[in-house]
mmCIF file of C-alpha atoms in Angstrom:
data_model
loop_
_atom_site.group_PDB
_atom_site.id
_atom_site.type_symbol
_atom_site.label_atom_id
_atom_site.label_comp_id
_atom_site.label_asym_id
_atom_site.label_seq_id
_atom_site.Cartn_x
_atom_site.Cartn_y
_atom_site.Cartn_z
ATOM 1 C CA MET A 15 -0.010 0.031 0.008
ATOM 2 C CA THR A 16 1.161 3.446 -0.667
ATOM 3 C CA SER A 17 0.626 6.191 1.805
ATOM 4 C CA SER A 18 -0.995 9.312 0.694
ATOM 5 C CA THR A 19 0.317 12.716 1.761
ATOM 6 C CA PRO A 20 -2.195 15.001 3.518
ATOM 7 C CA SER A 21 -2.982 17.907 1.081
ATOM 8 C CA THR A 22 -2.347 21.448 2.439
ATOM 9 C CA PRO A 23 -5.537 23.599 2.811
ATOM 10 C CA ALA A 24 -5.405 26.391 0.154
ATOM 11 C CA ALA A 25 -4.791 29.576 1.919
ATOM 12 C CA LYS A 26 -7.900 31.849 1.764
ATOM 13 C CA ALA A 27 -7.761 34.954 -0.326
ATOM 14 C CA ALA A 28 -7.523 38.181 1.699
ATOM 15 C CA PRO A 29 -10.946 40.032 1.725
ATOM 16 C CA LYS A 30 -11.434 42.653 -0.698
ATOM 17 C CA ASP A 31 -10.879 46.193 0.583
ATOM 18 C CA PRO A 32 -14.180 48.036 0.360
ATOM 19 C CA TRP A 33 -12.434 51.196 -0.568
ATOM 20 C CA ASP A 34 -10.558 49.642 -3.410
ATOM 21 C CA LEU A 35 -12.747 51.106 -6.195
ATOM 22 C CA PRO A 36 -12.140 51.053 -9.973
ATOM 23 C CA ASP A 37 -10.911 53.862 -12.173
ATOM 24 C CA VAL A 38 -13.868 55.741 -13.757
ATOM 25 C CA SER A 39 -11.923 58.743 -15.183
ATOM 26 C CA GLY A 40 -12.379 57.619 -18.629
ATOM 27 C CA LEU A 41 -16.093 56.932 -18.682
ATOM 28 C CA VAL A 42 -18.572 59.408 -20.280
ATOM 29 C CA VAL A 43 -21.210 60.430 -17.818
ATOM 30 C CA GLY A 44 -24.689 61.563 -19.033
ATOM 31 C CA VAL A 45 -27.069 63.420 -16.912
ATOM 32 C CA LEU A 46 -30.780 63.301 -17.831
ATOM 33 C CA GLY A 47 -32.452 66.417 -16.623
ATOM 34 C CA GLY A 48 -29.137 68.176 -16.703
ATOM 35 C CA THR A 49 -30.857 71.655 -17.149
ATOM 36 C CA GLY A 50 -32.501 71.385 -13.790
ATOM 37 C CA ASP A 51 -30.739 72.549 -10.562
ATOM 38 C CA GLN A 52 -29.740 69.139 -9.381
ATOM 39 C CA GLY A 53 -28.618 67.804 -12.784
ATOM 40 C CA ARG A 54 -26.828 70.988 -13.604
ATOM 41 C CA GLY A 55 -24.912 70.840 -10.187
ATOM 42 C CA LEU A 56 -23.788 67.231 -10.662
ATOM 43 C CA ALA A 57 -22.681 67.994 -14.228
ATOM 44 C CA TYR A 58 -20.587 71.059 -13.073
ATOM 45 C CA ARG A 59 -18.960 69.028 -10.173
ATOM 46 C CA LEU A 60 -18.132 65.944 -12.213
ATOM 47 C CA ALA A 61 -16.786 68.047 -15.223
ATOM 48 C CA LYS A 62 -14.758 70.101 -12.986
ATOM 49 C CA ALA A 63 -13.376 66.951 -11.654
ATOM 50 C CA GLY A 64 -12.188 65.923 -15.126
ATOM 51 C CA GLN A 65 -15.081 63.678 -16.135
ATOM 52 C CA LYS A 66 -16.489 63.906 -19.459
ATOM 53 C CA VAL A 67 -20.088 65.015 -19.319
ATOM 54 C CA ILE A 68 -23.146 65.157 -21.614
ATOM 55 C CA ILE A 69 -26.249 66.902 -20.319
ATOM 56 C CA GLY A 70 -29.596 65.848 -21.739
ATOM 57 C CA SER A 71 -32.842 67.579 -22.192
ATOM 58 C CA ARG A 72 -36.167 67.129 -24.275
ATOM 59 C CA ALA A 73 -34.913 70.066 -26.371
ATOM 60 C CA ALA A 74 -31.304 69.885 -27.523
ATOM 61 C CA ASP A 75 -30.855 73.648 -27.832
ATOM 62 C CA ARG A 76 -31.849 74.019 -24.211
ATOM 63 C CA ALA A 77 -29.309 71.384 -23.143
ATOM 64 C CA GLN A 78 -26.512 73.105 -25.391
ATOM 65 C CA GLU A 79 -27.230 76.360 -23.817
ATOM 66 C CA ALA A 80 -26.837 75.071 -20.257
ATOM 67 C CA ALA A 81 -23.795 73.208 -21.214
ATOM 68 C CA GLY A 82 -22.248 76.435 -22.361
ATOM 69 C CA GLU A 83 -23.089 78.068 -19.141
ATOM 70 C CA ILE A 84 -21.632 75.182 -17.097
ATOM 71 C CA GLY A 85 -18.398 75.115 -19.124
ATOM 72 C CA HIS A 86 -15.568 72.527 -18.344
ATOM 73 C CA GLY A 87 -16.223 70.742 -21.567
ATOM 74 C CA VAL A 88 -19.896 69.785 -20.995
ATOM 75 C CA GLU A 89 -21.861 69.129 -23.849
ATOM 76 C CA GLY A 90 -25.356 69.282 -24.429
ATOM 77 C CA ALA A 91 -27.615 66.789 -26.388
ATOM 78 C CA ASP A 92 -31.369 65.742 -26.541
ATOM 79 C CA ASN A 93 -32.034 62.970 -23.948
ATOM 80 C CA ALA A 94 -31.864 60.082 -26.500
ATOM 81 C CA ASP A 95 -28.507 61.363 -27.873
ATOM 82 C CA CYS A 96 -27.281 61.786 -24.316
ATOM 83 C CA ALA A 97 -28.135 58.403 -23.351
ATOM 84 C CA ARG A 98 -26.587 56.654 -26.361
ATOM 85 C CA ARG A 99 -23.365 58.447 -26.068
ATOM 86 C CA SER A 100 -22.819 57.858 -22.308
ATOM 87 C CA ASP A 101 -21.393 54.935 -20.304
ATOM 88 C CA ILE A 102 -23.198 55.914 -17.000
ATOM 89 C CA VAL A 103 -26.427 57.775 -17.047
ATOM 90 C CA ILE A 104 -27.534 59.767 -14.064
ATOM 91 C CA VAL A 105 -31.381 60.236 -14.011
ATOM 92 C CA ALA A 106 -32.156 63.708 -12.375
ATOM 93 C CA VAL A 107 -35.550 64.556 -13.876
ATOM 94 C CA PRO A 108 -38.480 65.626 -11.962
ATOM 95 C CA TRP A 109 -40.552 62.831 -10.251
ATOM 96 C CA ASP A 110 -43.677 63.770 -12.176
ATOM 97 C CA GLY A 111 -41.809 63.042 -15.387
ATOM 98 C CA HIS A 112 -39.600 60.106 -14.215
ATOM 99 C CA ALA A 113 -41.658 57.160 -15.481
ATOM 100 C CA LYS A 114 -42.555 58.734 -18.947
ATOM 101 C CA THR A 115 -38.814 59.857 -19.583
ATOM 102 C CA LEU A 116 -37.477 56.263 -18.780
ATOM 103 C CA GLU A 117 -39.982 54.564 -20.854
ATOM 104 C CA SER A 118 -39.131 56.765 -23.865
ATOM 105 C CA LEU A 119 -35.371 56.013 -23.593
ATOM 106 C CA ARG A 120 -35.608 52.130 -22.896
ATOM 107 C CA GLU A 121 -33.939 51.346 -26.145
ATOM 108 C CA GLU A 122 -31.212 53.780 -25.728
ATOM 109 C CA LEU A 123 -30.414 52.747 -22.019
ATOM 110 C CA VAL A 124 -29.904 49.023 -22.872
ATOM 111 C CA GLY A 125 -26.671 47.840 -21.347
ATOM 112 C CA LYS A 126 -26.056 51.184 -19.604
ATOM 113 C CA LEU A 127 -25.346 51.762 -16.077
ATOM 114 C CA VAL A 128 -28.166 53.869 -14.831
ATOM 115 C CA VAL A 129 -27.921 55.954 -11.675
ATOM 116 C CA ASP A 130 -31.347 57.053 -10.302
ATOM 117 C CA CYS A 131 -31.216 60.040 -7.970
ATOM 118 C CA VAL A 132 -34.918 61.096 -8.074
ATOM 119 C CA ASN A 133 -36.746 61.716 -4.834
ATOM 120 C CA PRO A 134 -40.571 61.147 -4.827
ATOM 121 C CA LEU A 135 -41.810 63.974 -2.796
ATOM 122 C CA GLY A 136 -44.995 65.808 -2.084
ATOM 123 C CA PHE A 137 -45.395 69.311 -0.646
ATOM 124 C CA ASP A 138 -48.149 70.932 1.482
ATOM 125 C CA LYS A 139 -48.560 73.538 4.173
ATOM 126 C CA LYS A 140 -46.731 71.302 6.702
ATOM 127 C CA GLY A 141 -43.697 71.071 4.296
ATOM 128 C CA ALA A 142 -42.191 68.217 2.273
ATOM 129 C CA TYR A 143 -43.135 64.578 2.802
ATOM 130 C CA ALA A 144 -42.139 61.271 1.078
ATOM 131 C CA LEU A 145 -44.322 59.556 -1.507
ATOM 132 C CA LYS A 146 -44.515 55.725 -1.814
ATOM 133 C CA PRO A 147 -44.432 54.579 -5.528
ATOM 134 C CA GLU A 148 -46.199 51.558 -6.419
ATOM 135 C CA GLU A 149 -42.868 49.813 -7.198
ATOM 136 C CA GLY A 150 -41.533 50.799 -3.882
ATOM 137 C CA SER A 151 -39.192 53.627 -4.784
ATOM 138 C CA ALA A 152 -38.001 55.605 -7.770
ATOM 139 C CA ALA A 153 -35.068 53.449 -8.246
ATOM 140 C CA GLU A 154 -37.281 50.204 -8.226
ATOM 141 C CA GLN A 155 -39.557 51.871 -10.797
ATOM 142 C CA ALA A 156 -36.495 52.526 -12.946
ATOM 143 C CA ALA A 157 -35.454 48.816 -12.597
ATOM 144 C CA GLN A 158 -38.871 47.746 -13.761
ATOM 145 C CA LEU A 159 -39.058 50.148 -16.547
ATOM 146 C CA LEU A 160 -35.441 49.268 -17.804
ATOM 147 C CA PRO A 161 -35.096 45.484 -17.472
ATOM 148 C CA ASP A 162 -31.980 45.564 -19.959
ATOM 149 C CA SER A 163 -30.157 48.262 -17.998
ATOM 150 C CA ARG A 164 -27.978 48.153 -14.750
ATOM 151 C CA VAL A 165 -29.989 50.406 -12.230
ATOM 152 C CA THR A 166 -28.454 51.694 -9.274
ATOM 153 C CA ALA A 167 -29.486 54.677 -6.937
ATOM 154 C CA ALA A 168 -27.326 57.424 -5.580
ATOM 155 C CA PHE A 169 -26.784 61.343 -5.192
ATOM 156 C CA HIS A 170 -30.210 61.777 -3.433
ATOM 157 C CA HIS A 171 -28.946 63.990 -0.556
ATOM 158 C CA LEU A 172 -26.947 66.523 -2.400
ATOM 159 C CA SER A 173 -27.752 70.190 -2.052
ATOM 160 C CA ALA A 174 -28.278 71.748 -5.576
ATOM 161 C CA VAL A 175 -27.158 75.086 -4.173
ATOM 162 C CA LEU A 176 -23.752 73.810 -3.007
ATOM 163 C CA LEU A 177 -23.249 71.856 -6.011
ATOM 164 C CA GLN A 178 -23.563 74.922 -8.050
ATOM 165 C CA ASP A 179 -21.515 77.185 -5.918
ATOM 166 C CA ALA A 180 -18.394 77.839 -7.802
ATOM 167 C CA SER A 181 -16.695 79.286 -4.553
ATOM 168 C CA LEU A 182 -16.683 75.935 -2.855
ATOM 169 C CA GLU A 183 -13.848 73.568 -3.765
ATOM 170 C CA GLU A 184 -15.246 70.610 -1.737
ATOM 171 C CA ILE A 185 -18.661 69.284 -0.846
ATOM 172 C CA ASP A 186 -18.598 67.774 2.600
ATOM 173 C CA THR A 187 -20.923 64.792 2.404
ATOM 174 C CA ASP A 188 -21.236 61.081 1.660
ATOM 175 C CA VAL A 189 -23.353 59.643 -1.046
ATOM 176 C CA MET A 190 -25.441 56.594 -0.345
ATOM 177 C CA VAL A 191 -25.116 54.116 -3.168
ATOM 178 C CA LEU A 192 -27.563 51.263 -3.762
ATOM 179 C CA GLY A 193 -27.583 48.369 -6.335
ATOM 180 C CA GLU A 194 -27.894 44.751 -7.056
ATOM 181 C CA GLU A 195 -24.362 44.179 -8.419
ATOM 182 C CA ARG A 196 -21.322 44.916 -6.487
ATOM 183 C CA ALA A 197 -19.339 45.970 -9.514
ATOM 184 C CA ASP A 198 -21.984 48.460 -10.506
ATOM 185 C CA VAL A 199 -22.127 49.889 -7.028
ATOM 186 C CA GLU A 200 -18.370 50.291 -6.807
ATOM 187 C CA LEU A 201 -18.500 52.159 -10.210
ATOM 188 C CA VAL A 202 -20.966 54.606 -8.740
ATOM 189 C CA GLN A 203 -19.013 54.880 -5.511
ATOM 190 C CA ALA A 204 -15.833 55.709 -7.461
ATOM 191 C CA LEU A 205 -17.834 58.324 -9.506
ATOM 192 C CA ALA A 206 -18.957 60.060 -6.382
ATOM 193 C CA GLY A 207 -15.480 59.942 -4.991
ATOM 194 C CA ARG A 208 -14.261 61.994 -8.062
ATOM 195 C CA ILE A 209 -15.847 64.976 -6.426
ATOM 196 C CA PRO A 210 -13.725 66.511 -3.811
ATOM 197 C CA GLY A 211 -15.136 66.091 -0.246
ATOM 198 C CA MET A 212 -17.457 63.354 -1.309
ATOM 199 C CA ARG A 213 -17.429 59.513 -0.684
ATOM 200 C CA GLY A 214 -19.695 56.957 -2.108
ATOM 201 C CA VAL A 215 -20.904 54.496 0.461
ATOM 202 C CA PHE A 216 -22.749 51.201 -0.169
ATOM 203 C CA ALA A 217 -26.180 51.268 1.398
ATOM 204 C CA GLY A 218 -27.862 48.062 0.365
ATOM 205 C CA ARG A 219 -29.894 46.671 -2.430
ATOM 206 C CA LEU A 220 -32.534 48.477 -4.442
ATOM 207 C CA ARG A 221 -35.300 47.302 -2.116
ATOM 208 C CA ASN A 222 -33.699 49.729 0.534
ATOM 209 C CA ALA A 223 -33.966 52.708 -1.779
ATOM 210 C CA HIS A 224 -37.322 54.036 -0.524
ATOM 211 C CA GLN A 225 -35.947 55.165 2.805
ATOM 212 C CA VAL A 226 -32.927 56.606 1.315
ATOM 213 C CA GLU A 227 -35.080 58.608 -1.204
ATOM 214 C CA SER A 228 -37.569 59.801 1.539
ATOM 215 C CA LEU A 229 -34.885 61.128 3.819
ATOM 216 C CA VAL A 230 -34.636 64.104 1.584
ATOM 217 C CA ALA A 231 -37.945 65.286 3.208
ATOM 218 C CA ASN A 232 -36.151 65.176 6.563
ATOM 219 C CA LEU A 233 -33.197 67.069 5.074
ATOM 220 C CA ILE A 234 -35.543 69.723 3.775
ATOM 221 C CA SER A 235 -37.021 70.230 7.149
ATOM 222 C CA VAL A 236 -33.522 70.549 8.782
ATOM 223 C CA ASN A 237 -32.519 73.077 6.214
ATOM 224 C CA ARG A 238 -35.469 75.195 6.638
ATOM 225 C CA ARG A 239 -35.060 75.314 10.464
ATOM 226 C CA TYR A 240 -31.302 75.939 10.432
ATOM 227 C CA LYS A 241 -31.062 78.012 7.249
ATOM 228 C CA ALA A 242 -28.551 75.365 6.020
ATOM 229 C CA HIS A 243 -27.783 73.119 3.118
ATOM 230 C CA ALA A 244 -27.289 69.897 5.128
ATOM 231 C CA GLY A 245 -25.841 66.681 3.811
ATOM 232 C CA LEU A 246 -25.011 63.253 5.437
ATOM 233 C CA ARG A 247 -21.791 61.704 6.849
ATOM 234 C CA VAL A 248 -21.665 58.021 7.769
ATOM 235 C CA THR A 249 -19.304 57.509 10.913
ATOM 236 C CA ASP A 250 -17.011 54.738 11.815
ATOM 237 C CA ILE A 251 -16.279 53.485 8.189
#
């Protein structure tokens, strides 16, 4: 009989560093709703950080005019052209036009990484309050409407005023990022990290997007009481 030599257990791979994020500097970012305050602010900050940015609008001439005002190499196009030419597409349209816009761009967004930053909110005499879409959240609505896209959610809690303030070199805030695939989430985290002062933080799957979107109503209340432009920081990470 021949004796067998015990096999040596394979060494376990070291866990991946959650802050080891991909290089996204060469990706083209499209911003649907790029002529609105939030979209314009995101376009400005990303372009200033060196990202190639295209803003989209229903009217190409309106997008081109806004792009010229933003500067930093930002281009303007109609929404369909913006979606086609971009690697990552940020959805920053008003909630009441969210579904219609995405339905009209389903073909152009096939295979694209889509980042939904829309907050379904209502307003009355008591202030802002969260709306609950039938699908659960704006991000989940986007995922249902865009079955052939890779939908994530991020950039909900950023002040449009601070984003557009050219006197500020940094924006002191974290960006909660949600999604189904780790690789997609990390791309969005890395994109957020391109803006000085920001970090992208993984915050769960899309089923958790409703409370992230809803928190904007609380931040609006904070801002009104304290005359501020509040953001969020996640501690101990």
